[in-house]
Amino acid sequence: MRLHPRLFNRFLIVTAAFSAAAILFFGIRYQANQEEELREHLGNGVAFLIEPFPTYDTPGDSVRVVEYAGRWVMVQFWSTWSDPSIAALRAIPARADLIVIAAAVRDDSTSVFDHMLASNSDHRFVNGTRIFQTFKFPGVPSYVLFDPEGRLHSFGVGFDGPDAYSTMLP
C-alpha cells in the first residue's frame, strides 16, 4: 500500500500528534504510578520514623527522625551529581522549628564532605542510600516531611522551583 505524496505531510502531522499525546499520557501515568508506589512503601510513616541514618560527620553515629519530636522534620534525599537535588537542598527555608536531614544517595563520602564544607546550612548530613532503596524512592530529589507530632505530613519527588517548600510548610 502506497501513500499518495499529497497526503504525506498530513500523515506525518497526524502521526506526530498521536505520538505526542501517547508520550504525554504515559509520562503522566508513570509519574502517578511512582508516587502511588512510594505512598504504599511509606505507609503511615511509622517505620520511616525509626530508621537510623548513618551520619557523615561522626562515624558510627546515626540519627532518626523520631529524635526530633516536637519539630518539623524534612528528610531530603539528594546527590552531589544531581543539580536539581542541590538546588532543592538549598531552597529549603531556614526555620527554627524545622530540622533538615540531608540524606545523600549513592555518593562517596568525599563528595558529600566537600558539599558539607561549601554549605552554609545547619542540615544534618547523613547517608541515605539504604533507606532510599528500602522505601523505593523513584529518584532524587525526593523529600518526606513530618509534623511536630511525628505524623507523615507530605512527601514528593522532584523539585518544582525555589518556592516549592515555602508553600508546603505552615
GROMACS .gro file of C-alpha atoms in nm:
model
  170
    1MET     CA    1   0.000   0.000   0.000
    2ARG     CA    2   0.138   0.337  -0.102
    3LEU     CA    3   0.063   0.676   0.043
    4HIS     CA    4  -0.012   0.946  -0.209
    5PRO     CA    5   0.260   1.216  -0.195
    6ARG     CA    6  -0.004   1.488  -0.136
    7LEU     CA    7  -0.116   1.314   0.185
    8PHE     CA    8   0.232   1.251   0.323
    9ASN     CA    9   0.254   1.578   0.523
   10ARG     CA   10  -0.092   1.522   0.672
   11PHE     CA   11   0.007   1.169   0.763
   12LEU     CA   12   0.319   1.297   0.941
   13ILE     CA   13   0.120   1.560   1.133
   14VAL     CA   14  -0.143   1.310   1.248
   15THR     CA   15   0.126   1.056   1.344
   16ALA     CA   16   0.321   1.322   1.538
   17ALA     CA   17   0.005   1.436   1.720
   18PHE     CA   18  -0.084   1.079   1.823
   19SER     CA   19   0.274   1.014   1.933
   20ALA     CA   20   0.289   1.334   2.140
   21ALA     CA   21  -0.045   1.251   2.305
   22ALA     CA   22   0.072   0.898   2.389
   23ILE     CA   23   0.402   1.022   2.533
   24LEU     CA   24   0.221   1.282   2.743
   25PHE     CA   25  -0.039   1.036   2.868
   26PHE     CA   26   0.208   0.762   2.958
   27GLY     CA   27   0.452   1.013   3.110
   28ILE     CA   28   0.184   1.149   3.344
   29ARG     CA   29   0.064   0.798   3.423
   30TYR     CA   30   0.421   0.684   3.500
   31GLN     CA   31   0.473   0.970   3.746
   32ALA     CA   32   0.139   0.899   3.915
   33ASN     CA   33   0.231   0.530   3.945
   34GLN     CA   34   0.568   0.619   4.102
   35GLU     CA   35   0.404   0.843   4.361
   36GLU     CA   36   0.141   0.579   4.441
   37GLU     CA   37   0.407   0.311   4.487
   38LEU     CA   38   0.605   0.544   4.714
   39ARG     CA   39   0.289   0.609   4.917
   40GLU     CA   40   0.244   0.233   4.961
   41HIS     CA   41   0.606   0.184   5.070
   42LEU     CA   42   0.593   0.475   5.316
   43GLY     CA   43   0.259   0.371   5.461
   44ASN     CA   44   0.177   0.596   5.755
   45GLY     CA   45   0.548   0.676   5.801
   46VAL     CA   46   0.589   0.498   6.135
   47ALA     CA   47   0.857   0.259   6.006
   48PHE     CA   48   1.039   0.553   5.846
   49LEU     CA   49   1.048   0.741   6.179
   50ILE     CA   50   1.270   0.483   6.348
   51GLU     CA   51   1.510   0.405   6.061
   52PRO     CA   52   1.868   0.505   6.151
   53PHE     CA   53   2.054   0.731   5.909
   54PRO     CA   54   2.434   0.696   5.948
   55THR     CA   55   2.596   1.040   5.986
   56TYR     CA   56   2.891   1.164   5.783
   57ASP     CA   57   3.040   1.394   6.046
   58THR     CA   58   3.059   1.134   6.327
   59PRO     CA   59   3.145   0.782   6.204
   60GLY     CA   60   2.945   0.514   6.383
   61ASP     CA   61   2.675   0.763   6.485
   62SER     CA   62   2.327   0.783   6.338
   63VAL     CA   63   2.015   0.995   6.360
   64ARG     CA   64   1.648   0.902   6.347
   65VAL     CA   65   1.354   1.123   6.260
   66VAL     CA   66   1.186   1.031   6.590
   67GLU     CA   67   1.472   1.202   6.780
   68TYR     CA   68   1.339   1.541   6.667
   69ALA     CA   69   0.986   1.507   6.807
   70GLY     CA   70   0.823   1.843   6.861
   71ARG     CA   71   0.971   1.997   6.546
   72TRP     CA   72   0.902   1.974   6.176
   73VAL     CA   73   1.145   1.725   6.019
   74MET     CA   74   1.223   1.711   5.648
   75VAL     CA   75   1.429   1.425   5.512
   76GLN     CA   76   1.565   1.546   5.178
   77PHE     CA   77   1.716   1.277   4.957
   78TRP     CA   78   1.977   1.432   4.728
   79SER     CA   79   2.300   1.360   4.539
   80THR     CA   80   2.603   1.572   4.457
   81TRP     CA   81   2.580   1.460   4.093
   82SER     CA   82   2.222   1.591   4.057
   83ASP     CA   83   2.189   1.966   4.003
   84PRO     CA   84   1.813   1.963   4.084
   85SER     CA   85   1.899   1.783   4.411
   86ILE     CA   86   2.143   2.051   4.514
   87ALA     CA   87   1.900   2.326   4.412
   88ALA     CA   88   1.624   2.160   4.616
   89LEU     CA   89   1.851   2.128   4.919
   90ARG     CA   90   1.944   2.496   4.901
   91ALA     CA   91   1.581   2.604   4.858
   92ILE     CA   92   1.463   2.464   5.191
   93PRO     CA   93   1.385   2.765   5.411
   94ALA     CA   94   1.583   2.812   5.731
   95ARG     CA   95   1.338   2.796   6.021
   96ALA     CA   96   1.392   2.743   6.392
   97ASP     CA   97   1.114   2.483   6.403
   98LEU     CA   98   1.247   2.280   6.106
   99ILE     CA   99   1.519   2.014   6.111
  100VAL     CA  100   1.654   1.907   5.772
  101ILE     CA  101   1.811   1.566   5.740
  102ALA     CA  102   2.006   1.585   5.414
  103ALA     CA  103   2.026   1.220   5.309
  104ALA     CA  104   2.287   1.173   5.038
  105VAL     CA  105   2.211   0.893   4.794
  106ARG     CA  106   2.473   0.691   4.607
  107ASP     CA  107   2.751   0.937   4.682
  108ASP     CA  108   3.102   0.885   4.806
  109SER     CA  109   3.186   1.046   5.138
  110THR     CA  110   3.448   1.280   4.983
  111SER     CA  111   3.188   1.442   4.756
  112VAL     CA  112   2.946   1.481   5.046
  113PHE     CA  113   3.218   1.628   5.272
  114ASP     CA  114   3.309   1.880   5.000
  115HIS     CA  115   2.943   1.981   4.977
  116MET     CA  116   2.911   2.000   5.357
  117LEU     CA  117   3.210   2.235   5.375
  118ALA     CA  118   3.068   2.457   5.099
  119SER     CA  119   2.721   2.461   5.256
  120ASN     CA  120   2.623   2.742   5.489
  121SER     CA  121   2.329   2.547   5.629
  122ASP     CA  122   2.290   2.359   5.954
  123HIS     CA  123   2.143   2.049   5.790
  124ARG     CA  124   2.230   1.709   5.933
  125PHE     CA  125   2.419   1.535   5.651
  126VAL     CA  126   2.361   1.160   5.655
  127ASN     CA  127   2.397   0.860   5.428
  128GLY     CA  128   2.051   0.787   5.292
  129THR     CA  129   2.124   0.523   5.028
  130ARG     CA  130   1.998   0.221   5.224
  131ILE     CA  131   1.674   0.388   5.332
  132PHE     CA  132   1.625   0.537   4.984
  133GLN     CA  133   1.639   0.185   4.841
  134THR     CA  134   1.439   0.023   5.122
  135PHE     CA  135   1.142   0.256   5.074
  136LYS     CA  136   1.188   0.253   4.694
  137PHE     CA  137   1.202   0.625   4.624
  138PRO     CA  138   1.180   0.670   4.248
  139GLY     CA  139   1.452   0.935   4.218
  140VAL     CA  140   1.634   1.235   4.357
  141PRO     CA  141   1.550   1.488   4.476
  142SER     CA  142   1.280   1.343   4.699
  143TYR     CA  143   1.157   1.452   5.038
  144VAL     CA  144   0.950   1.329   5.330
  145LEU     CA  145   0.806   1.583   5.575
  146PHE     CA  146   0.688   1.501   5.927
  147ASP     CA  147   0.488   1.737   6.150
  148PRO     CA  148   0.587   1.809   6.514
  149GLU     CA  149   0.365   1.521   6.634
  150GLY     CA  150   0.562   1.275   6.419
  151ARG     CA  151   0.288   1.225   6.160
  152LEU     CA  152   0.366   1.200   5.792
  153HIS     CA  153   0.267   1.542   5.655
  154SER     CA  154   0.374   1.513   5.291
  155PHE     CA  155   0.626   1.365   5.053
  156GLY     CA  156   0.730   1.428   4.699
  157VAL     CA  157   0.963   1.351   4.414
  158GLY     CA  158   1.135   1.615   4.204
  159PHE     CA  159   1.183   1.986   4.251
  160ASP     CA  160   0.930   2.248   4.141
  161GLY     CA  161   1.140   2.558   4.198
  162PRO     CA  162   1.261   2.775   4.485
  163ASP     CA  163   0.913   2.847   4.623
  164ALA     CA  164   0.811   2.479   4.644
  165TYR     CA  165   0.896   2.430   5.011
  166SER     CA  166   0.770   2.761   5.143
  167THR     CA  167   0.416   2.673   5.037
  168MET     CA  168   0.412   2.327   5.198
  169LEU     CA  169   0.528   2.435   5.543
  170PRO     CA  170   0.266   2.606   5.757
   0.00000   0.00000   0.00000
